[in-house]
């Protein structure tokens, strides 16, 4: 039994996972290194927490109460739900050559939501686990041996008095006093490990590392790896609104550096929105500057090179607008078959030799994942 307090939980065989399943267990063969992820989101003025489960493109799938979770998508989990690290149904035509056998052993984990606003998530399983320190065995045993844990204590919501002010003035004071200490500058769990500033528009990778949206987008233009652990990024990052909300609540709103950071972010977002609007107007609305469709072969290599150079420095909305100009959208990626996906990958100079399917080149699912990453990040 392990309890987590407003903390994302990665489940898998890797020792990097918060819930790390022992590889010695015979049933663990159906579990991927990074199999699934549970994460909290704040609602109702941050008074209510809802927990969501995302399948991290696992080999054998994930289900909740007998219902399969679509690969790379999220579902809400409720108190008493049972998570099974294996599919409960097996479609006859699956791109994955190694589907789990229906009779294969599976690992079940029961969820229990409790605490103020369901902030606490307790996971119960009979499966042997690797020893980790990120999960707190039930009941809680708080430790304050390091400054980092002090920061965690400050950012976690303690029991509130009956007035119920979210978060309490006591929590804000504790956080700001710790932040004022230069010794704690790099220890705050609310700071991006790339820019060492408080999170703005935060994004979380499948490996559970979180970064400012701008920092991560710029990084992924150069390398599709996690800036912290260097694990390859194949899944689209997810927004972490809970962290953004915590920063807005806990950081002193009168702090000059924080105010400037917010103003800069809003100004940059407005600039990108304006530029994306111009691109869509020229290529999609007036069609004054036609571009060849990405789903048909570009015989002129100059088209590939020019487009590649154009998007090589584009991030966010601007990048998506350029991709829309050639017909690369989420809907198009989902609707086209493998042949068209290969054509688009070739036109965009996207490497597709990372994952093969029965010796016939990359699978359809892999191509879709890769093109989604190209559409948004690089």
mmCIF file of C-alpha atoms in Angstrom:
data_model
loop_
_atom_site.group_PDB
_atom_site.id
_atom_site.type_symbol
_atom_site.label_atom_id
_atom_site.label_comp_id
_atom_site.label_asym_id
_atom_site.label_seq_id
_atom_site.Cartn_x
_atom_site.Cartn_y
_atom_site.Cartn_z
ATOM 1 C CA UNK A 1 0.000 0.000 0.000
ATOM 2 C CA UNK A 2 1.500 3.316 -1.117
ATOM 3 C CA UNK A 3 0.071 6.817 -0.823
ATOM 4 C CA UNK A 4 0.882 9.797 -3.037
ATOM 5 C CA UNK A 5 0.010 13.419 -2.276
ATOM 6 C CA UNK A 6 -0.709 15.487 -5.430
ATOM 7 C CA UNK A 7 2.179 13.707 -7.122
ATOM 8 C CA UNK A 8 2.248 12.162 -10.627
ATOM 9 C CA UNK A 9 2.839 8.415 -10.399
ATOM 10 C CA UNK A 10 4.557 6.438 -13.153
ATOM 11 C CA UNK A 11 3.901 2.669 -13.055
ATOM 12 C CA UNK A 12 6.234 0.153 -14.683
ATOM 13 C CA UNK A 13 9.272 -2.102 -14.320
ATOM 14 C CA UNK A 14 11.819 0.705 -14.436
ATOM 15 C CA UNK A 15 13.358 1.715 -11.125
ATOM 16 C CA UNK A 16 12.719 5.304 -12.209
ATOM 17 C CA UNK A 17 8.982 4.699 -11.761
ATOM 18 C CA UNK A 18 7.276 5.882 -8.584
ATOM 19 C CA UNK A 19 5.515 2.492 -8.458
ATOM 20 C CA UNK A 20 8.295 0.187 -9.658
ATOM 21 C CA UNK A 21 7.152 -3.416 -10.143
ATOM 22 C CA UNK A 22 9.732 -6.102 -9.480
ATOM 23 C CA UNK A 23 11.013 -7.795 -12.635
ATOM 24 C CA UNK A 24 11.384 -11.037 -10.686
ATOM 25 C CA UNK A 25 7.620 -11.540 -10.607
ATOM 26 C CA UNK A 26 6.505 -13.920 -13.365
ATOM 27 C CA UNK A 27 3.506 -11.768 -14.272
ATOM 28 C CA UNK A 28 5.727 -8.708 -14.800
ATOM 29 C CA UNK A 29 6.463 -9.831 -18.367
ATOM 30 C CA UNK A 30 3.249 -8.060 -19.455
ATOM 31 C CA UNK A 31 4.427 -4.782 -17.893
ATOM 32 C CA UNK A 32 6.444 -2.233 -19.871
ATOM 33 C CA UNK A 33 9.346 -0.276 -18.355
ATOM 34 C CA UNK A 34 7.131 2.826 -18.347
ATOM 35 C CA UNK A 35 3.637 1.316 -18.567
ATOM 36 C CA UNK A 36 1.117 3.891 -17.321
ATOM 37 C CA UNK A 37 0.950 7.178 -15.459
ATOM 38 C CA UNK A 38 -1.464 8.574 -12.885
ATOM 39 C CA UNK A 39 -1.538 12.343 -12.478
ATOM 40 C CA UNK A 40 -3.667 14.902 -10.582
ATOM 41 C CA UNK A 41 -5.548 17.876 -12.012
ATOM 42 C CA UNK A 42 -7.090 20.714 -9.995
ATOM 43 C CA UNK A 43 -10.715 21.797 -10.426
ATOM 44 C CA UNK A 44 -13.269 24.066 -8.719
ATOM 45 C CA UNK A 45 -10.832 26.827 -7.730
ATOM 46 C CA UNK A 46 -8.237 24.227 -6.750
ATOM 47 C CA UNK A 47 -10.510 22.790 -4.062
ATOM 48 C CA UNK A 48 -11.119 19.493 -5.847
ATOM 49 C CA UNK A 49 -8.561 17.068 -7.261
ATOM 50 C CA UNK A 50 -9.329 14.614 -10.042
ATOM 51 C CA UNK A 51 -6.922 11.820 -10.904
ATOM 52 C CA UNK A 52 -6.347 10.610 -14.460
ATOM 53 C CA UNK A 53 -4.665 7.507 -15.873
ATOM 54 C CA UNK A 54 -2.682 7.598 -19.114
ATOM 55 C CA UNK A 55 -1.417 4.526 -20.947
ATOM 56 C CA UNK A 56 2.167 5.302 -22.007
ATOM 57 C CA UNK A 57 1.925 3.413 -25.295
ATOM 58 C CA UNK A 58 2.558 0.191 -23.369
ATOM 59 C CA UNK A 59 3.145 -3.078 -25.178
ATOM 60 C CA UNK A 60 0.236 -4.990 -23.648
ATOM 61 C CA UNK A 61 -2.134 -2.147 -22.786
ATOM 62 C CA UNK A 62 -3.943 -0.984 -19.660
ATOM 63 C CA UNK A 63 -7.537 -1.316 -18.490
ATOM 64 C CA UNK A 64 -9.716 0.191 -15.753
ATOM 65 C CA UNK A 65 -12.551 -1.926 -14.352
ATOM 66 C CA UNK A 66 -12.311 -4.198 -17.402
ATOM 67 C CA UNK A 67 -12.457 -1.366 -19.962
ATOM 68 C CA UNK A 68 -9.357 -0.856 -22.102
ATOM 69 C CA UNK A 69 -7.631 2.537 -22.115
ATOM 70 C CA UNK A 70 -6.703 3.715 -25.609
ATOM 71 C CA UNK A 71 -2.979 3.910 -26.161
ATOM 72 C CA UNK A 72 -1.555 7.357 -25.404
ATOM 73 C CA UNK A 73 -4.898 8.628 -24.042
ATOM 74 C CA UNK A 74 -6.164 9.434 -20.530
ATOM 75 C CA UNK A 75 -9.237 8.453 -18.496
ATOM 76 C CA UNK A 76 -10.389 9.636 -15.086
ATOM 77 C CA UNK A 77 -10.087 7.173 -12.205
ATOM 78 C CA UNK A 78 -12.395 7.092 -9.200
ATOM 79 C CA UNK A 79 -12.269 5.740 -5.672
ATOM 80 C CA UNK A 80 -12.380 1.932 -5.773
ATOM 81 C CA UNK A 81 -11.349 1.579 -9.421
ATOM 82 C CA UNK A 82 -9.131 -1.376 -10.312
ATOM 83 C CA UNK A 83 -6.316 -0.837 -12.809
ATOM 84 C CA UNK A 84 -5.071 -3.909 -14.679
ATOM 85 C CA UNK A 85 -1.772 -3.707 -16.539
ATOM 86 C CA UNK A 86 -2.999 -5.679 -19.562
ATOM 87 C CA UNK A 87 -5.752 -5.391 -22.151
ATOM 88 C CA UNK A 88 -9.036 -7.082 -21.333
ATOM 89 C CA UNK A 89 -10.033 -7.367 -25.002
ATOM 90 C CA UNK A 90 -7.798 -8.166 -27.956
ATOM 91 C CA UNK A 91 -8.830 -6.875 -31.394
ATOM 92 C CA UNK A 92 -8.263 -9.358 -34.215
ATOM 93 C CA UNK A 93 -6.237 -6.872 -36.261
ATOM 94 C CA UNK A 94 -3.657 -5.119 -34.092
ATOM 95 C CA UNK A 95 -0.509 -3.500 -35.404
ATOM 96 C CA UNK A 96 1.428 -4.833 -32.414
ATOM 97 C CA UNK A 97 2.837 -8.253 -33.195
ATOM 98 C CA UNK A 98 3.245 -9.213 -29.542
ATOM 99 C CA UNK A 99 -0.206 -8.783 -28.031
ATOM 100 C CA UNK A 100 -0.571 -10.242 -24.613
ATOM 101 C CA UNK A 101 -2.239 -13.592 -24.558
ATOM 102 C CA UNK A 102 -5.659 -13.380 -22.879
ATOM 103 C CA UNK A 103 -4.565 -16.123 -20.505
ATOM 104 C CA UNK A 104 -1.347 -14.324 -19.574
ATOM 105 C CA UNK A 105 -1.066 -13.273 -15.935
ATOM 106 C CA UNK A 106 -1.786 -9.620 -15.257
ATOM 107 C CA UNK A 107 -1.107 -7.193 -12.439
ATOM 108 C CA UNK A 108 -3.985 -5.402 -10.726
ATOM 109 C CA UNK A 109 -3.795 -2.218 -8.670
ATOM 110 C CA UNK A 110 -6.694 -0.860 -6.626
ATOM 111 C CA UNK A 111 -7.113 2.915 -6.304
ATOM 112 C CA UNK A 112 -8.352 4.678 -3.190
ATOM 113 C CA UNK A 113 -8.929 8.465 -3.268
ATOM 114 C CA UNK A 114 -9.117 10.303 0.030
ATOM 115 C CA UNK A 115 -7.884 13.342 1.925
ATOM 116 C CA UNK A 116 -8.872 16.967 1.396
ATOM 117 C CA UNK A 117 -10.525 17.232 -2.019
ATOM 118 C CA UNK A 118 -9.225 13.735 -2.937
ATOM 119 C CA UNK A 119 -5.648 15.050 -2.889
ATOM 120 C CA UNK A 120 -4.314 11.695 -1.685
ATOM 121 C CA UNK A 121 -4.058 8.655 -3.944
ATOM 122 C CA UNK A 122 -3.453 5.258 -2.338
ATOM 123 C CA UNK A 123 -2.501 2.329 -4.581
ATOM 124 C CA UNK A 124 -2.910 -1.215 -3.289
ATOM 125 C CA UNK A 125 -1.322 -4.214 -5.012
ATOM 126 C CA UNK A 126 -0.160 -7.675 -4.001
ATOM 127 C CA UNK A 127 2.682 -7.577 -6.537
ATOM 128 C CA UNK A 128 6.264 -7.326 -5.302
ATOM 129 C CA UNK A 129 7.816 -3.892 -5.814
ATOM 130 C CA UNK A 130 11.308 -2.517 -6.162
ATOM 131 C CA UNK A 131 12.324 -0.333 -3.240
ATOM 132 C CA UNK A 132 11.836 3.385 -3.868
ATOM 133 C CA UNK A 133 11.744 6.495 -1.732
ATOM 134 C CA UNK A 134 9.332 8.598 -3.783
ATOM 135 C CA UNK A 135 6.315 6.627 -2.674
ATOM 136 C CA UNK A 136 5.308 7.080 0.947
ATOM 137 C CA UNK A 137 4.260 3.786 2.620
ATOM 138 C CA UNK A 138 0.905 4.135 4.313
ATOM 139 C CA UNK A 139 0.591 5.673 6.855
ATOM 140 C CA UNK A 140 2.622 8.806 6.054
ATOM 141 C CA UNK A 141 5.978 9.314 7.750
ATOM 142 C CA UNK A 142 7.046 12.840 6.853
ATOM 143 C CA UNK A 143 10.739 13.566 6.698
ATOM 144 C CA UNK A 144 12.436 16.941 6.688
ATOM 145 C CA UNK A 145 16.053 15.882 6.311
ATOM 146 C CA UNK A 146 16.687 17.947 3.181
ATOM 147 C CA UNK A 147 15.676 21.335 1.893
ATOM 148 C CA UNK A 148 13.997 19.672 -1.070
ATOM 149 C CA UNK A 149 11.637 17.811 1.257
ATOM 150 C CA UNK A 150 10.935 21.071 3.039
ATOM 151 C CA UNK A 151 9.877 22.523 -0.280
ATOM 152 C CA UNK A 152 7.650 19.532 -0.902
ATOM 153 C CA UNK A 153 6.078 20.004 2.512
ATOM 154 C CA UNK A 154 5.526 23.673 1.757
ATOM 155 C CA UNK A 155 3.858 23.005 -1.571
ATOM 156 C CA UNK A 156 1.694 20.165 -0.255
ATOM 157 C CA UNK A 157 -1.591 21.308 1.218
ATOM 158 C CA UNK A 158 -1.706 20.595 4.976
ATOM 159 C CA UNK A 159 -4.904 20.287 6.949
ATOM 160 C CA UNK A 160 -6.678 23.585 6.682
ATOM 161 C CA UNK A 161 -8.601 25.339 9.422
ATOM 162 C CA UNK A 162 -12.342 25.602 9.054
ATOM 163 C CA UNK A 163 -11.970 28.835 7.083
ATOM 164 C CA UNK A 164 -10.633 26.740 4.167
ATOM 165 C CA UNK A 165 -8.605 29.410 2.361
ATOM 166 C CA UNK A 166 -6.758 27.753 -0.593
ATOM 167 C CA UNK A 167 -3.831 27.614 -0.034
ATOM 168 C CA UNK A 168 -3.467 28.938 3.528
ATOM 169 C CA UNK A 169 -1.399 32.001 4.350
ATOM 170 C CA UNK A 170 0.794 29.719 6.458
ATOM 171 C CA UNK A 171 1.688 27.618 3.411
ATOM 172 C CA UNK A 172 2.468 30.720 1.339
ATOM 173 C CA UNK A 173 4.672 32.120 4.108
ATOM 174 C CA UNK A 174 6.587 28.856 4.485
ATOM 175 C CA UNK A 175 7.124 28.592 0.749
ATOM 176 C CA UNK A 176 8.267 32.186 0.286
ATOM 177 C CA UNK A 177 10.632 32.055 3.268
ATOM 178 C CA UNK A 178 12.266 28.916 1.884
ATOM 179 C CA UNK A 179 12.497 30.460 -1.576
ATOM 180 C CA UNK A 180 14.204 33.534 -0.122
ATOM 181 C CA UNK A 181 17.060 31.351 1.154
ATOM 182 C CA UNK A 182 19.797 31.252 -1.566
ATOM 183 C CA UNK A 183 20.743 27.735 -0.460
ATOM 184 C CA UNK A 184 17.377 26.491 -1.728
ATOM 185 C CA UNK A 185 17.558 28.139 -5.154
ATOM 186 C CA UNK A 186 17.900 24.892 -7.120
ATOM 187 C CA UNK A 187 15.822 22.715 -4.781
ATOM 188 C CA UNK A 188 12.335 24.024 -5.464
ATOM 189 C CA UNK A 189 10.005 21.404 -6.999
ATOM 190 C CA UNK A 190 8.207 24.279 -8.725
ATOM 191 C CA UNK A 191 11.196 25.314 -10.853
ATOM 192 C CA UNK A 192 12.029 24.187 -14.377
ATOM 193 C CA UNK A 193 15.309 22.192 -14.511
ATOM 194 C CA UNK A 194 16.233 23.938 -17.782
ATOM 195 C CA UNK A 195 15.785 27.645 -16.977
ATOM 196 C CA UNK A 196 15.688 27.319 -13.148
ATOM 197 C CA UNK A 197 12.667 29.621 -13.020
ATOM 198 C CA UNK A 198 9.157 28.898 -11.756
ATOM 199 C CA UNK A 199 7.042 26.846 -14.150
ATOM 200 C CA UNK A 200 5.079 28.664 -16.837
ATOM 201 C CA UNK A 201 2.863 26.675 -19.227
ATOM 202 C CA UNK A 202 4.419 23.473 -17.866
ATOM 203 C CA UNK A 203 4.613 20.235 -19.869
ATOM 204 C CA UNK A 204 5.295 16.745 -18.502
ATOM 205 C CA UNK A 205 6.941 13.919 -20.443
ATOM 206 C CA UNK A 206 6.173 10.205 -20.178
ATOM 207 C CA UNK A 207 9.300 9.828 -18.020
ATOM 208 C CA UNK A 208 7.548 12.128 -15.476
ATOM 209 C CA UNK A 209 9.998 15.038 -15.856
ATOM 210 C CA UNK A 210 8.374 18.464 -16.167
ATOM 211 C CA UNK A 211 9.589 21.641 -17.870
ATOM 212 C CA UNK A 212 8.345 25.064 -18.919
ATOM 213 C CA UNK A 213 6.503 24.784 -22.230
ATOM 214 C CA UNK A 214 8.857 27.172 -24.008
ATOM 215 C CA UNK A 215 11.973 25.445 -22.670
ATOM 216 C CA UNK A 216 10.792 21.988 -23.719
ATOM 217 C CA UNK A 217 9.616 23.053 -27.182
ATOM 218 C CA UNK A 218 12.954 24.713 -27.922
ATOM 219 C CA UNK A 219 14.828 21.637 -26.666
ATOM 220 C CA UNK A 220 12.768 19.185 -28.743
ATOM 221 C CA UNK A 221 13.554 21.137 -31.911
ATOM 222 C CA UNK A 222 17.150 19.975 -31.476
ATOM 223 C CA UNK A 223 16.739 16.592 -29.796
ATOM 224 C CA UNK A 224 13.735 14.325 -29.162
ATOM 225 C CA UNK A 225 15.019 13.337 -25.726
ATOM 226 C CA UNK A 226 14.202 14.344 -22.160
ATOM 227 C CA UNK A 227 16.494 17.221 -21.075
ATOM 228 C CA UNK A 228 16.927 15.564 -17.668
ATOM 229 C CA UNK A 229 17.255 11.801 -18.214
ATOM 230 C CA UNK A 230 17.898 11.756 -22.000
ATOM 231 C CA UNK A 231 15.233 9.069 -22.552
ATOM 232 C CA UNK A 232 13.789 9.271 -26.066
ATOM 233 C CA UNK A 233 10.518 11.213 -26.341
ATOM 234 C CA UNK A 234 7.934 9.322 -28.383
ATOM 235 C CA UNK A 235 4.715 10.426 -26.647
ATOM 236 C CA UNK A 236 3.248 13.904 -26.920
ATOM 237 C CA UNK A 237 3.917 15.840 -23.657
ATOM 238 C CA UNK A 238 0.902 16.700 -21.502
ATOM 239 C CA UNK A 239 0.089 20.028 -19.864
ATOM 240 C CA UNK A 240 0.457 20.016 -16.063
ATOM 241 C CA UNK A 241 -2.105 22.569 -14.940
ATOM 242 C CA UNK A 242 -1.722 21.619 -11.266
ATOM 243 C CA UNK A 243 1.884 22.872 -11.226
ATOM 244 C CA UNK A 244 0.986 26.070 -13.069
ATOM 245 C CA UNK A 245 -1.785 26.724 -10.548
ATOM 246 C CA UNK A 246 0.530 26.091 -7.595
ATOM 247 C CA UNK A 247 3.060 28.569 -8.949
ATOM 248 C CA UNK A 248 0.366 31.208 -9.428
ATOM 249 C CA UNK A 249 -0.861 30.682 -5.854
ATOM 250 C CA UNK A 250 2.421 30.329 -3.977
ATOM 251 C CA UNK A 251 4.846 32.694 -5.713
ATOM 252 C CA UNK A 252 4.679 36.270 -4.423
ATOM 253 C CA UNK A 253 2.587 38.102 -7.062
ATOM 254 C CA UNK A 254 4.469 41.346 -6.336
ATOM 255 C CA UNK A 255 7.871 39.801 -7.083
ATOM 256 C CA UNK A 256 9.392 41.870 -9.915
ATOM 257 C CA UNK A 257 11.087 38.912 -11.628
ATOM 258 C CA UNK A 258 7.887 36.845 -11.521
ATOM 259 C CA UNK A 259 5.806 39.740 -12.899
ATOM 260 C CA UNK A 260 8.293 40.275 -15.737
ATOM 261 C CA UNK A 261 8.290 36.545 -16.511
ATOM 262 C CA UNK A 262 4.486 36.507 -16.748
ATOM 263 C CA UNK A 263 4.439 39.604 -18.973
ATOM 264 C CA UNK A 264 7.119 38.162 -21.247
ATOM 265 C CA UNK A 265 5.247 34.867 -21.599
ATOM 266 C CA UNK A 266 1.946 36.584 -22.466
ATOM 267 C CA UNK A 267 3.671 38.852 -24.986
ATOM 268 C CA UNK A 268 5.400 35.905 -26.666
ATOM 269 C CA UNK A 269 2.142 33.925 -26.775
ATOM 270 C CA UNK A 270 0.389 36.875 -28.431
ATOM 271 C CA UNK A 271 3.228 37.235 -30.961
ATOM 272 C CA UNK A 272 3.063 33.541 -31.913
ATOM 273 C CA UNK A 273 -0.739 33.691 -32.210
ATOM 274 C CA UNK A 274 -0.512 36.684 -34.561
ATOM 275 C CA UNK A 275 2.147 35.035 -36.721
ATOM 276 C CA UNK A 276 0.202 31.758 -36.914
ATOM 277 C CA UNK A 277 -2.896 33.684 -37.997
ATOM 278 C CA UNK A 278 -0.950 35.308 -40.853
ATOM 279 C CA UNK A 279 0.364 31.934 -42.044
ATOM 280 C CA UNK A 280 -3.109 30.375 -42.034
ATOM 281 C CA UNK A 281 -4.522 33.392 -43.884
ATOM 282 C CA UNK A 282 -1.895 33.206 -46.640
ATOM 283 C CA UNK A 283 -1.881 29.436 -47.151
ATOM 284 C CA UNK A 284 -5.338 28.229 -46.131
ATOM 285 C CA UNK A 285 -7.812 31.107 -46.489
ATOM 286 C CA UNK A 286 -6.660 33.112 -49.517
ATOM 287 C CA UNK A 287 -4.352 30.380 -50.845
ATOM 288 C CA UNK A 288 -2.173 33.159 -52.230
ATOM 289 C CA UNK A 289 0.923 31.088 -51.439
ATOM 290 C CA UNK A 290 0.081 27.472 -52.313
ATOM 291 C CA UNK A 291 2.236 24.675 -50.943
ATOM 292 C CA UNK A 292 2.232 21.031 -52.157
ATOM 293 C CA UNK A 293 0.136 18.636 -50.095
ATOM 294 C CA UNK A 294 2.190 16.520 -47.715
ATOM 295 C CA UNK A 295 0.187 13.353 -48.505
ATOM 296 C CA UNK A 296 1.421 13.276 -52.118
ATOM 297 C CA UNK A 297 5.054 12.702 -53.041
ATOM 298 C CA UNK A 298 7.181 15.827 -53.338
ATOM 299 C CA UNK A 299 9.333 15.074 -56.372
ATOM 300 C CA UNK A 300 11.207 18.355 -56.097
ATOM 301 C CA UNK A 301 13.779 17.967 -53.311
ATOM 302 C CA UNK A 302 13.788 21.745 -52.894
ATOM 303 C CA UNK A 303 10.244 21.565 -51.492
ATOM 304 C CA UNK A 304 11.455 19.193 -48.781
ATOM 305 C CA UNK A 305 14.522 21.242 -47.946
ATOM 306 C CA UNK A 306 12.706 24.587 -47.853
ATOM 307 C CA UNK A 307 9.886 23.277 -45.668
ATOM 308 C CA UNK A 308 12.346 21.507 -43.366
ATOM 309 C CA UNK A 309 14.302 24.743 -42.907
ATOM 310 C CA UNK A 310 11.093 26.695 -42.318
ATOM 311 C CA UNK A 311 9.821 24.511 -39.468
ATOM 312 C CA UNK A 312 13.272 23.881 -37.978
ATOM 313 C CA UNK A 313 12.968 27.093 -35.954
ATOM 314 C CA UNK A 314 9.165 27.179 -35.531
ATOM 315 C CA UNK A 315 7.531 26.285 -32.217
ATOM 316 C CA UNK A 316 4.022 26.172 -30.787
ATOM 317 C CA UNK A 317 1.174 27.635 -32.811
ATOM 318 C CA UNK A 318 3.491 28.822 -35.585
ATOM 319 C CA UNK A 319 4.813 25.316 -36.168
ATOM 320 C CA UNK A 320 1.295 23.869 -36.252
ATOM 321 C CA UNK A 321 0.205 26.579 -38.704
ATOM 322 C CA UNK A 322 3.056 25.730 -41.100
ATOM 323 C CA UNK A 323 2.128 22.047 -40.881
ATOM 324 C CA UNK A 324 -1.537 22.825 -41.551
ATOM 325 C CA UNK A 325 -0.412 24.708 -44.676
ATOM 326 C CA UNK A 326 0.746 21.402 -46.197
ATOM 327 C CA UNK A 327 -2.204 19.386 -44.852
ATOM 328 C CA UNK A 328 -0.545 17.851 -41.788
ATOM 329 C CA UNK A 329 -3.182 17.906 -39.041
ATOM 330 C CA UNK A 330 -4.234 15.601 -36.198
ATOM 331 C CA UNK A 331 -7.339 14.541 -38.130
ATOM 332 C CA UNK A 332 -5.346 13.774 -41.282
ATOM 333 C CA UNK A 333 -2.764 11.745 -39.355
ATOM 334 C CA UNK A 334 -5.520 9.642 -37.779
ATOM 335 C CA UNK A 335 -7.407 9.085 -41.046
ATOM 336 C CA UNK A 336 -4.591 8.069 -43.422
ATOM 337 C CA UNK A 337 -3.187 4.554 -43.763
ATOM 338 C CA UNK A 338 0.390 3.367 -43.592
ATOM 339 C CA UNK A 339 1.242 4.117 -47.246
ATOM 340 C CA UNK A 340 0.243 7.786 -46.962
ATOM 341 C CA UNK A 341 1.954 8.084 -43.580
ATOM 342 C CA UNK A 342 5.193 6.873 -45.155
ATOM 343 C CA UNK A 343 4.821 9.411 -47.983
ATOM 344 C CA UNK A 344 4.336 12.246 -45.493
ATOM 345 C CA UNK A 345 7.306 11.090 -43.411
ATOM 346 C CA UNK A 346 9.490 11.028 -46.517
ATOM 347 C CA UNK A 347 8.371 14.504 -47.614
ATOM 348 C CA UNK A 348 9.063 15.927 -44.169
ATOM 349 C CA UNK A 349 12.449 14.190 -43.893
ATOM 350 C CA UNK A 350 11.265 12.458 -40.717
ATOM 351 C CA UNK A 351 13.378 9.482 -39.633
ATOM 352 C CA UNK A 352 11.174 6.363 -39.378
ATOM 353 C CA UNK A 353 13.706 3.621 -38.718
ATOM 354 C CA UNK A 354 13.273 3.670 -34.972
ATOM 355 C CA UNK A 355 10.686 0.903 -34.639
ATOM 356 C CA UNK A 356 9.950 -1.928 -37.074
ATOM 357 C CA UNK A 357 6.900 -4.133 -37.446
ATOM 358 C CA UNK A 358 7.455 -7.788 -38.429
ATOM 359 C CA UNK A 359 10.423 -6.755 -40.521
ATOM 360 C CA UNK A 360 8.203 -4.603 -42.761
ATOM 361 C CA UNK A 361 9.392 -1.211 -41.572
ATOM 362 C CA UNK A 362 7.757 1.020 -38.967
ATOM 363 C CA UNK A 363 4.246 0.185 -37.774
ATOM 364 C CA UNK A 364 1.256 2.406 -38.491
ATOM 365 C CA UNK A 365 0.965 3.369 -34.819
ATOM 366 C CA UNK A 366 4.631 4.375 -34.685
ATOM 367 C CA UNK A 367 4.292 6.508 -37.829
ATOM 368 C CA UNK A 368 1.275 8.296 -36.352
ATOM 369 C CA UNK A 369 3.105 8.921 -33.076
ATOM 370 C CA UNK A 370 6.124 10.266 -34.937
ATOM 371 C CA UNK A 371 4.079 12.594 -37.172
ATOM 372 C CA UNK A 372 2.160 13.928 -34.155
ATOM 373 C CA UNK A 373 5.474 14.732 -32.514
ATOM 374 C CA UNK A 374 6.643 16.449 -35.724
ATOM 375 C CA UNK A 375 3.423 18.459 -35.913
ATOM 376 C CA UNK A 376 3.829 19.882 -32.417
ATOM 377 C CA UNK A 377 7.490 19.679 -31.524
ATOM 378 C CA UNK A 378 9.971 18.432 -34.118
#
